[in-house]
PDB file of C-alpha atoms in Angstrom:
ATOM      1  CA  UNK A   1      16.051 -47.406   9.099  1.00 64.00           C
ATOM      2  CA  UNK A   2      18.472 -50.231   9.513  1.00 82.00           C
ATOM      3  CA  UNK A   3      17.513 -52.469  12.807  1.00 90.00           C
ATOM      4  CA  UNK A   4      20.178 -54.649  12.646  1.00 94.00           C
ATOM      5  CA  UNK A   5      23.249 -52.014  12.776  1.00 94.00           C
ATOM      6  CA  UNK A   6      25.473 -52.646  15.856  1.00 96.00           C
ATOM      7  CA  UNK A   7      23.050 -55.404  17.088  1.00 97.00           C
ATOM      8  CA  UNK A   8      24.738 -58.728  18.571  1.00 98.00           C
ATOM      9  CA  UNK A   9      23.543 -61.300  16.489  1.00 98.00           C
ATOM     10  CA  UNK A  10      24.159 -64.778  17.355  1.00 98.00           C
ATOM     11  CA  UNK A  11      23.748 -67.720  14.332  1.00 98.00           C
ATOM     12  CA  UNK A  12      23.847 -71.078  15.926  1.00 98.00           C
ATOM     13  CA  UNK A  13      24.154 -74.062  13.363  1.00 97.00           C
ATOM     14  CA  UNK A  14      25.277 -71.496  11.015  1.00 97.00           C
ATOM     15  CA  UNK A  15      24.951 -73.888   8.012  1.00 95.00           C
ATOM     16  CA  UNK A  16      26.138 -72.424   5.149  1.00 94.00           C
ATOM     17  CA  UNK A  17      26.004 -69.078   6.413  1.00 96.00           C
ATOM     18  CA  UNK A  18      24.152 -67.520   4.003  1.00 96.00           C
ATOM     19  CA  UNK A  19      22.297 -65.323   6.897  1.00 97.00           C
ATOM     20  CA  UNK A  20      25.492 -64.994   8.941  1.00 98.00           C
ATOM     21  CA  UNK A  21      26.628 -62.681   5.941  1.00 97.00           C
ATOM     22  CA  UNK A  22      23.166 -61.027   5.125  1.00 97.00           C
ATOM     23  CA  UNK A  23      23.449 -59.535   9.042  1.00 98.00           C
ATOM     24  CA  UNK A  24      26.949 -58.649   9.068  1.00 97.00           C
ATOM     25  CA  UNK A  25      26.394 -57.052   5.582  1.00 96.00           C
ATOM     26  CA  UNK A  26      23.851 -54.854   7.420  1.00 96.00           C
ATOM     27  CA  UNK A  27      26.257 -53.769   9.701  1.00 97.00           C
ATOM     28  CA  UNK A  28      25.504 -56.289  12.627  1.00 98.00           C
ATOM     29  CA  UNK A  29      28.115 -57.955  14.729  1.00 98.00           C
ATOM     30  CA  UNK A  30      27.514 -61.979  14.080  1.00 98.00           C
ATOM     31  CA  UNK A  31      29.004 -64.657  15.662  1.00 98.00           C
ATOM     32  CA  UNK A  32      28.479 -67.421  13.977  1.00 98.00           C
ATOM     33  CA  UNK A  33      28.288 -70.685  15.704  1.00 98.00           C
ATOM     34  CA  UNK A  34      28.626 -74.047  13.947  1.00 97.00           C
ATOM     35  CA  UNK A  35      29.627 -77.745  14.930  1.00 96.00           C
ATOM     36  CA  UNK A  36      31.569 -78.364  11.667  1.00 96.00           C
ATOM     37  CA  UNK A  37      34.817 -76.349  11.516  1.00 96.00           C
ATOM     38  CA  UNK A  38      34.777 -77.374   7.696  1.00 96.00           C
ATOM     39  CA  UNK A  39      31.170 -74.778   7.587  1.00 95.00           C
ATOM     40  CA  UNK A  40      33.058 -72.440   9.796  1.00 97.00           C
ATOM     41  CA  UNK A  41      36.121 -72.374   7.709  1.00 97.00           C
ATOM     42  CA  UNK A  42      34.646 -72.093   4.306  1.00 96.00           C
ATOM     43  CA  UNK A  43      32.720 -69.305   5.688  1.00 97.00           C
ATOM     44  CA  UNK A  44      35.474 -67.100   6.755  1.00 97.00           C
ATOM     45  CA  UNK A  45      37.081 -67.370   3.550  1.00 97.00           C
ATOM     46  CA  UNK A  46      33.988 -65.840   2.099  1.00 97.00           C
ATOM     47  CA  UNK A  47      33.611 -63.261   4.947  1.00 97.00           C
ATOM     48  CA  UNK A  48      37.363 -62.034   4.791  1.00 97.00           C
ATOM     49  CA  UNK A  49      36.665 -61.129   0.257  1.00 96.00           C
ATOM     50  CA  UNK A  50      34.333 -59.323   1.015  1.00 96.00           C
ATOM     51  CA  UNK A  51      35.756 -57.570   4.101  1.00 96.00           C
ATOM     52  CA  UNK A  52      32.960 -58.671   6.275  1.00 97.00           C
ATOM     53  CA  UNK A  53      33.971 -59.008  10.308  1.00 94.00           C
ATOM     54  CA  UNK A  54      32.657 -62.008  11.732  1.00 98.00           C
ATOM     55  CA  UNK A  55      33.423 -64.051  15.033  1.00 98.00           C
ATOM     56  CA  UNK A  56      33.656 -67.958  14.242  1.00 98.00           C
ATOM     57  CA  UNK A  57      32.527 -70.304  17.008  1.00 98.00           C
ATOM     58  CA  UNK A  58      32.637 -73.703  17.119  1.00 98.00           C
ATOM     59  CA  UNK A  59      30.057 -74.942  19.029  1.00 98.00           C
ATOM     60  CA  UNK A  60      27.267 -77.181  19.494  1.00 97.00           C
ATOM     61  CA  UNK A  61      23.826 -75.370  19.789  1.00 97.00           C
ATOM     62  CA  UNK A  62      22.355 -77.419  22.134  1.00 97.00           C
ATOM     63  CA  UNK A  63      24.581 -76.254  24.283  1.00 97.00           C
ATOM     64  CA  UNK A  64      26.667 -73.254  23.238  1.00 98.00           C
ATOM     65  CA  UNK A  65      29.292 -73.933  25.638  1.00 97.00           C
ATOM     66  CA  UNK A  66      31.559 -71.114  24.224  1.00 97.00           C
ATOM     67  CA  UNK A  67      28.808 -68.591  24.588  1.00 98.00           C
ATOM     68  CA  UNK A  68      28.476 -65.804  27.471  1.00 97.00           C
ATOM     69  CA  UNK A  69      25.360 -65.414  29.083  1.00 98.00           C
ATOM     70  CA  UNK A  70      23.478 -62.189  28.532  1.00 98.00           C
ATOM     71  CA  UNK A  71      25.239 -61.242  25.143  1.00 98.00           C
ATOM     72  CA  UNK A  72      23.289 -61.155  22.146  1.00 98.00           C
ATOM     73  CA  UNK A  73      20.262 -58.439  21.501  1.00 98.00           C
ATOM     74  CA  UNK A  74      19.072 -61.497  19.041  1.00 98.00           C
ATOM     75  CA  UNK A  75      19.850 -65.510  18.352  1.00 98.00           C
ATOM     76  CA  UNK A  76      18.674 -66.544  14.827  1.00 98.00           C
ATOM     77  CA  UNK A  77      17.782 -70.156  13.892  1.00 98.00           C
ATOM     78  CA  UNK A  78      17.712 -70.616  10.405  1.00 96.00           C
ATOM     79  CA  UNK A  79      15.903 -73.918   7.749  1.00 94.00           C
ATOM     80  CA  UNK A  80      17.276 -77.092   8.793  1.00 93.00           C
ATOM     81  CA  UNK A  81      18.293 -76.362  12.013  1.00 96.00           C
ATOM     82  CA  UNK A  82      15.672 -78.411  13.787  1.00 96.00           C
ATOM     83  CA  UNK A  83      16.606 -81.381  12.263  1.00 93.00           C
ATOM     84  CA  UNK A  84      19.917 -81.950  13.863  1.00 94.00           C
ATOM     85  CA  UNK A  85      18.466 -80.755  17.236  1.00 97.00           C
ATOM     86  CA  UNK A  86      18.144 -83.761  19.610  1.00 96.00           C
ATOM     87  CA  UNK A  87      17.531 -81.587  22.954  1.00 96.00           C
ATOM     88  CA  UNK A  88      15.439 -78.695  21.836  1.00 97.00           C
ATOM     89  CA  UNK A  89      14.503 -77.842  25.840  1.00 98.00           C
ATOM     90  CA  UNK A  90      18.398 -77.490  25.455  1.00 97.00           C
ATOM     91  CA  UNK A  91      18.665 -75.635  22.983  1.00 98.00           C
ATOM     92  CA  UNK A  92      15.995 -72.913  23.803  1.00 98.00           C
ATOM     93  CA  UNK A  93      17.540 -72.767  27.424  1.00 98.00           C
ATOM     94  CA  UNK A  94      20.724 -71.869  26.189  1.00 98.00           C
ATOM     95  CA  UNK A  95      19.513 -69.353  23.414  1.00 98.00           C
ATOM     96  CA  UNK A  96      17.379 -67.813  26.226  1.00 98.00           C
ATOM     97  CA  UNK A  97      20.780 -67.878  28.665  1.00 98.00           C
ATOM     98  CA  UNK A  98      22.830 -66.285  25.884  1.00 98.00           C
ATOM     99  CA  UNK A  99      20.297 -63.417  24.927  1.00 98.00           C
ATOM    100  CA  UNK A 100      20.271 -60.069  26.647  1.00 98.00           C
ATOM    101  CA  UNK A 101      16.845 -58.840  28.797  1.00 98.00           C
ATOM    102  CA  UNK A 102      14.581 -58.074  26.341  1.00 98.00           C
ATOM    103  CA  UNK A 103      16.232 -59.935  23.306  1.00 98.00           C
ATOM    104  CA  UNK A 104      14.876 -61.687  20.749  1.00 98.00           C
ATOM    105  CA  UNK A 105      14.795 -65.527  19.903  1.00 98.00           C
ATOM    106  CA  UNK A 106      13.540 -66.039  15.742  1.00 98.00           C
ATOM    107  CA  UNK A 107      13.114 -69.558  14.316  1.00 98.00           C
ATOM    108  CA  UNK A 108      12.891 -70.040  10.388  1.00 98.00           C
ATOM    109  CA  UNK A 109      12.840 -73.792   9.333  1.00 98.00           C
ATOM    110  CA  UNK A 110      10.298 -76.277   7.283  1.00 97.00           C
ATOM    111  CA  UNK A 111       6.673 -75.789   8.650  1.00 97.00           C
ATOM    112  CA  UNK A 112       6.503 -79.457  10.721  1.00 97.00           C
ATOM    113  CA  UNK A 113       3.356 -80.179   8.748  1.00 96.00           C
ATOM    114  CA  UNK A 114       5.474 -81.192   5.750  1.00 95.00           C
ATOM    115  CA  UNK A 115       7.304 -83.708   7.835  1.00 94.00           C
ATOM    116  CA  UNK A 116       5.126 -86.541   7.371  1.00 95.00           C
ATOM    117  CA  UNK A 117       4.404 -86.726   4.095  1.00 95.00           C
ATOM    118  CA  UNK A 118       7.240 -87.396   0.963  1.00 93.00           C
ATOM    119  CA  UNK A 119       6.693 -83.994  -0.266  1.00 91.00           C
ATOM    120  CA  UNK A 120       6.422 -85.164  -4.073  1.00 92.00           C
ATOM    121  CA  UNK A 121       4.875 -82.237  -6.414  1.00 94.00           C
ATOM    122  CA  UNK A 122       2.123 -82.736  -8.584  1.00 95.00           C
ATOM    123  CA  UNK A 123       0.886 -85.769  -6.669  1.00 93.00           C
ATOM    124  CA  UNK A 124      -1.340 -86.332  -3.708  1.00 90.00           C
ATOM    125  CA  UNK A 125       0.126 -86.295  -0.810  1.00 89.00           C
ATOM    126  CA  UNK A 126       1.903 -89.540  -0.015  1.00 94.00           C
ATOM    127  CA  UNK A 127       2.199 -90.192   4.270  1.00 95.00           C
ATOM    128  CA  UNK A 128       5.781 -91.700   5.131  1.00 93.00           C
ATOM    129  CA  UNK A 129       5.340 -91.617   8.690  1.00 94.00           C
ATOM    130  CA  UNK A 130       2.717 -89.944  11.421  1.00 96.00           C
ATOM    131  CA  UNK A 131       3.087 -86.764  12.721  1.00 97.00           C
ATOM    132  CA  UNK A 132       3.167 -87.931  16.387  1.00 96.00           C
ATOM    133  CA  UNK A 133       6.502 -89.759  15.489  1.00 95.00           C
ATOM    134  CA  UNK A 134       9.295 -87.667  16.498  1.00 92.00           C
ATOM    135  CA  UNK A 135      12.301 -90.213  16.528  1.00 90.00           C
ATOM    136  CA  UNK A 136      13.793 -91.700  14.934  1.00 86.00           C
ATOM    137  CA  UNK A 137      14.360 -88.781  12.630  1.00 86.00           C
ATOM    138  CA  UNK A 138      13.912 -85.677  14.945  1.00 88.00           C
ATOM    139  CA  UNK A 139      10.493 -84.543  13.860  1.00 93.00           C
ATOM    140  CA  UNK A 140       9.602 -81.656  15.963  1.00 97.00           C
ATOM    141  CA  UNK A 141       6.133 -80.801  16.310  1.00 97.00           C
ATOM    142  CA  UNK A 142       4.867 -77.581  16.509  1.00 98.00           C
ATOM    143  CA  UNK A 143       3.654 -78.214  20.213  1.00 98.00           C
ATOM    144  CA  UNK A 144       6.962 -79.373  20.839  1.00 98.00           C
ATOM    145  CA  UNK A 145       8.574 -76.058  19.290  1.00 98.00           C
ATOM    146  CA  UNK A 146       5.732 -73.955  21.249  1.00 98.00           C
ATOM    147  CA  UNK A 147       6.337 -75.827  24.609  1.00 98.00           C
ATOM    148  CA  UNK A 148      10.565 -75.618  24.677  1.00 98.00           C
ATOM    149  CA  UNK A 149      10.415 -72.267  23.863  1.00 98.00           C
ATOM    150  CA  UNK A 150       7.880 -71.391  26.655  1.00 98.00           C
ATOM    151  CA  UNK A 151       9.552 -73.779  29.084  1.00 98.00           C
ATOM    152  CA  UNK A 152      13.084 -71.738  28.514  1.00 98.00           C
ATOM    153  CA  UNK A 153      11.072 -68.988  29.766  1.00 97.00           C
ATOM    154  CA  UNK A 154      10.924 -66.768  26.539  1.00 98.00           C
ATOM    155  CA  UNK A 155       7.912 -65.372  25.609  1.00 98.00           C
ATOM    156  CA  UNK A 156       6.295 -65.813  22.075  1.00 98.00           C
ATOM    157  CA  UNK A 157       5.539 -63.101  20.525  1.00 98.00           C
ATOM    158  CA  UNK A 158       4.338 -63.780  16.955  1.00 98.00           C
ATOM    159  CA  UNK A 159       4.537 -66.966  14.815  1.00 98.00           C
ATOM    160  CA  UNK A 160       3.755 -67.114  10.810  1.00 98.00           C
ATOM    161  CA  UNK A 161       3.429 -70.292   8.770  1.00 98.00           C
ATOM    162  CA  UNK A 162       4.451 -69.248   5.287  1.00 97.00           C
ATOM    163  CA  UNK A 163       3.979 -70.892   1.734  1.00 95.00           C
ATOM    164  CA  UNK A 164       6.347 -71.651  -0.814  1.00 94.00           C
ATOM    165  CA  UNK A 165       7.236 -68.506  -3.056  1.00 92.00           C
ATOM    166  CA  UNK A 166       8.554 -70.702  -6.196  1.00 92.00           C
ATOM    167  CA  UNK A 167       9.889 -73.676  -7.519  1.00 94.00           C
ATOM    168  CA  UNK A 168      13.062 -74.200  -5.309  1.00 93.00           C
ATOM    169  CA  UNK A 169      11.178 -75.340  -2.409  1.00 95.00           C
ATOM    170  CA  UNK A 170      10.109 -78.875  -3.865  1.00 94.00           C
ATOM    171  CA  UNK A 171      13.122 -79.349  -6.829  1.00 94.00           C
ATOM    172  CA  UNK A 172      16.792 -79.836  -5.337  1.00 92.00           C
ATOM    173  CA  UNK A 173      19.376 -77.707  -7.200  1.00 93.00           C
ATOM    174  CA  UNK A 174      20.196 -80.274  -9.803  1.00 96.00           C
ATOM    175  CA  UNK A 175      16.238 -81.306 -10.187  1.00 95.00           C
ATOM    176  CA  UNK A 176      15.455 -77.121 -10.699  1.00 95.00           C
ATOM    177  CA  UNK A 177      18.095 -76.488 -13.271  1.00 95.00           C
ATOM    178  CA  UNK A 178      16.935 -79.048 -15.621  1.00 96.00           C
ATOM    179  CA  UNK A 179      12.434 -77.892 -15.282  1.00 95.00           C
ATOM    180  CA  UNK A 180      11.246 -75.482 -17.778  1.00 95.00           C
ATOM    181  CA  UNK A 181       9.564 -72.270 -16.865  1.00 94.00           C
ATOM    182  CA  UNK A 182       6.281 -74.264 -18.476  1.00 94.00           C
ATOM    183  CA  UNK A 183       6.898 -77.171 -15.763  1.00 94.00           C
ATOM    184  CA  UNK A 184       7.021 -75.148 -12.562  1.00 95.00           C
ATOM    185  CA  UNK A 185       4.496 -71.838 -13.646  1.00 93.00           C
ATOM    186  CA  UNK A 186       1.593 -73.484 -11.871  1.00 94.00           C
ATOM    187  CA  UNK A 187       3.528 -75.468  -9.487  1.00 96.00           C
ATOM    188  CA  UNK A 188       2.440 -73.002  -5.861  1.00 94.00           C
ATOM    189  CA  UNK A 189      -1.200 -73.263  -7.001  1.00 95.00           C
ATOM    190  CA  UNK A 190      -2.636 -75.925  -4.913  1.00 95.00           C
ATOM    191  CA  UNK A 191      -5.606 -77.145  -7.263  1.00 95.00           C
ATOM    192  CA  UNK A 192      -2.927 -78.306  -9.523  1.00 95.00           C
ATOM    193  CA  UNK A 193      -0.052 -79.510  -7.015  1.00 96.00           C
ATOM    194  CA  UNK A 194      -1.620 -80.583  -4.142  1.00 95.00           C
ATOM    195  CA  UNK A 195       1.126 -80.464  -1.934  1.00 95.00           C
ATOM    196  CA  UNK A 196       1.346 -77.097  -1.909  1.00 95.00           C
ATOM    197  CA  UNK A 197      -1.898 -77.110   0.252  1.00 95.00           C
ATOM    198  CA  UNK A 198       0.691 -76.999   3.600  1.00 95.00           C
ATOM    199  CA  UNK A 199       2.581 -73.871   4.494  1.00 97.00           C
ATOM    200  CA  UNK A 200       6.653 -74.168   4.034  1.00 97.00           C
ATOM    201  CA  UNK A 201       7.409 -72.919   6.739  1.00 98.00           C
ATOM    202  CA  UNK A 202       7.336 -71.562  10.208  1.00 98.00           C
ATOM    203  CA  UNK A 203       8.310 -68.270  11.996  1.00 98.00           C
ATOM    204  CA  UNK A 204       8.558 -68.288  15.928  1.00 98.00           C
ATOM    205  CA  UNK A 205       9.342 -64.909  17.621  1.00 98.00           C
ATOM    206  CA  UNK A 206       9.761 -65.082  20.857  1.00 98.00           C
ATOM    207  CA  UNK A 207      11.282 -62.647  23.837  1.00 98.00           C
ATOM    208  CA  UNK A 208      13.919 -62.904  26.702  1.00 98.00           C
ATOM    209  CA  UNK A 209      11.339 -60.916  29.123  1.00 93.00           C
TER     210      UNK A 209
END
């Protein structure tokens, strides 16, 4: 069964919209919202081959200005999100003002536990900052995640922290394409990279109730 057909799905900081398509693709009606019009743009070209019908909005997500209240059965917050976010109470009141009665708020992004350290594979882990440090480079904590989304008055439902499935997490692009299968086999195993001790990442659910 297909949950997401006819849903209102809203994608603030759409990024490179990779989930903005996934949902319309399942028959969803997306807005995607995005500060850069250059994100927005590139987007629709992509949306328009492939015959895909998708609202463009720009907007900022911590406020969502150009948003209705009550409109969207779900608001999706995809990785690296969070780091651009410099009012997350704002950000959470906003989704919760947008969503319907009942909808649903879902936050993927890096597991804050990663934050503080350099995140270098096969080494030990290396501590850049602490992890009570939030500015200047808009750490959230998971409290602080927790707390805005229960101060916005939606109601968690379920949160997962998640490890790394392969390779891509700790190589950029340009790093992965040049490793050997023999250089990365081992590389989620935590006895031999210790970094991959922390989760990746972090799932919030939470409920417009």
């Amino acid at each position: 069964m297909n949950c997401f057909a006819g849903k209102k799905i809203l994608l603030p900081s759409s990024g490179d919209n990779h989930a903005a398509l996934a949902f319309a693709l399942f028959g969803a009606k997306v807005t995607s919202a995005d500060i850069s019009e250059r994100q927005l743009e590139n987007a629709k070209v992509i949306a328009d081959q492939w015959g895909l019908d998708i609202e463009f909005v720009c907007d900022n997500t911590m406020e969502l200005s150009q948003i209705k209240d009550s409109t969207y059965d779900l608001v999706y917050t995809s990785n690296g999100t969070l780091s651009w976010i410099g009012d997350l109470l704002g950000m959470y009141r906003n989704i919760a003002r947008v969503l319907k009665e009942d909808g649903y708020s879902v936050m993927y992004d890096l597991h804050p536990f990663n934050r503080p350290f350099t995140g270098e594979p096969w080494k030990e882990p290396q501590i850049r900052k602490s992890y009570q440090d939030i500015y200047p480079d808009l750490h959230w904590r998971v409290q602080d995640i927790v707390n805005a989304n229960v101060m916005s008055g939606l109601q968690i439902k379920e949160m997962s922290e998640l490890t790394a499935i392969d390779a891509s997490f700790w190589y950029t692009y340009e790093e992965l394409i040049t490793k050997t299968e023999e250089e990365t086999k081992d590389i989620n195993d935590w006895k031999k990279n210790p970094m991959a001790v922390l989760p990746a990442w972090m799932v919030l659910i939470s409920q417009k109730r």
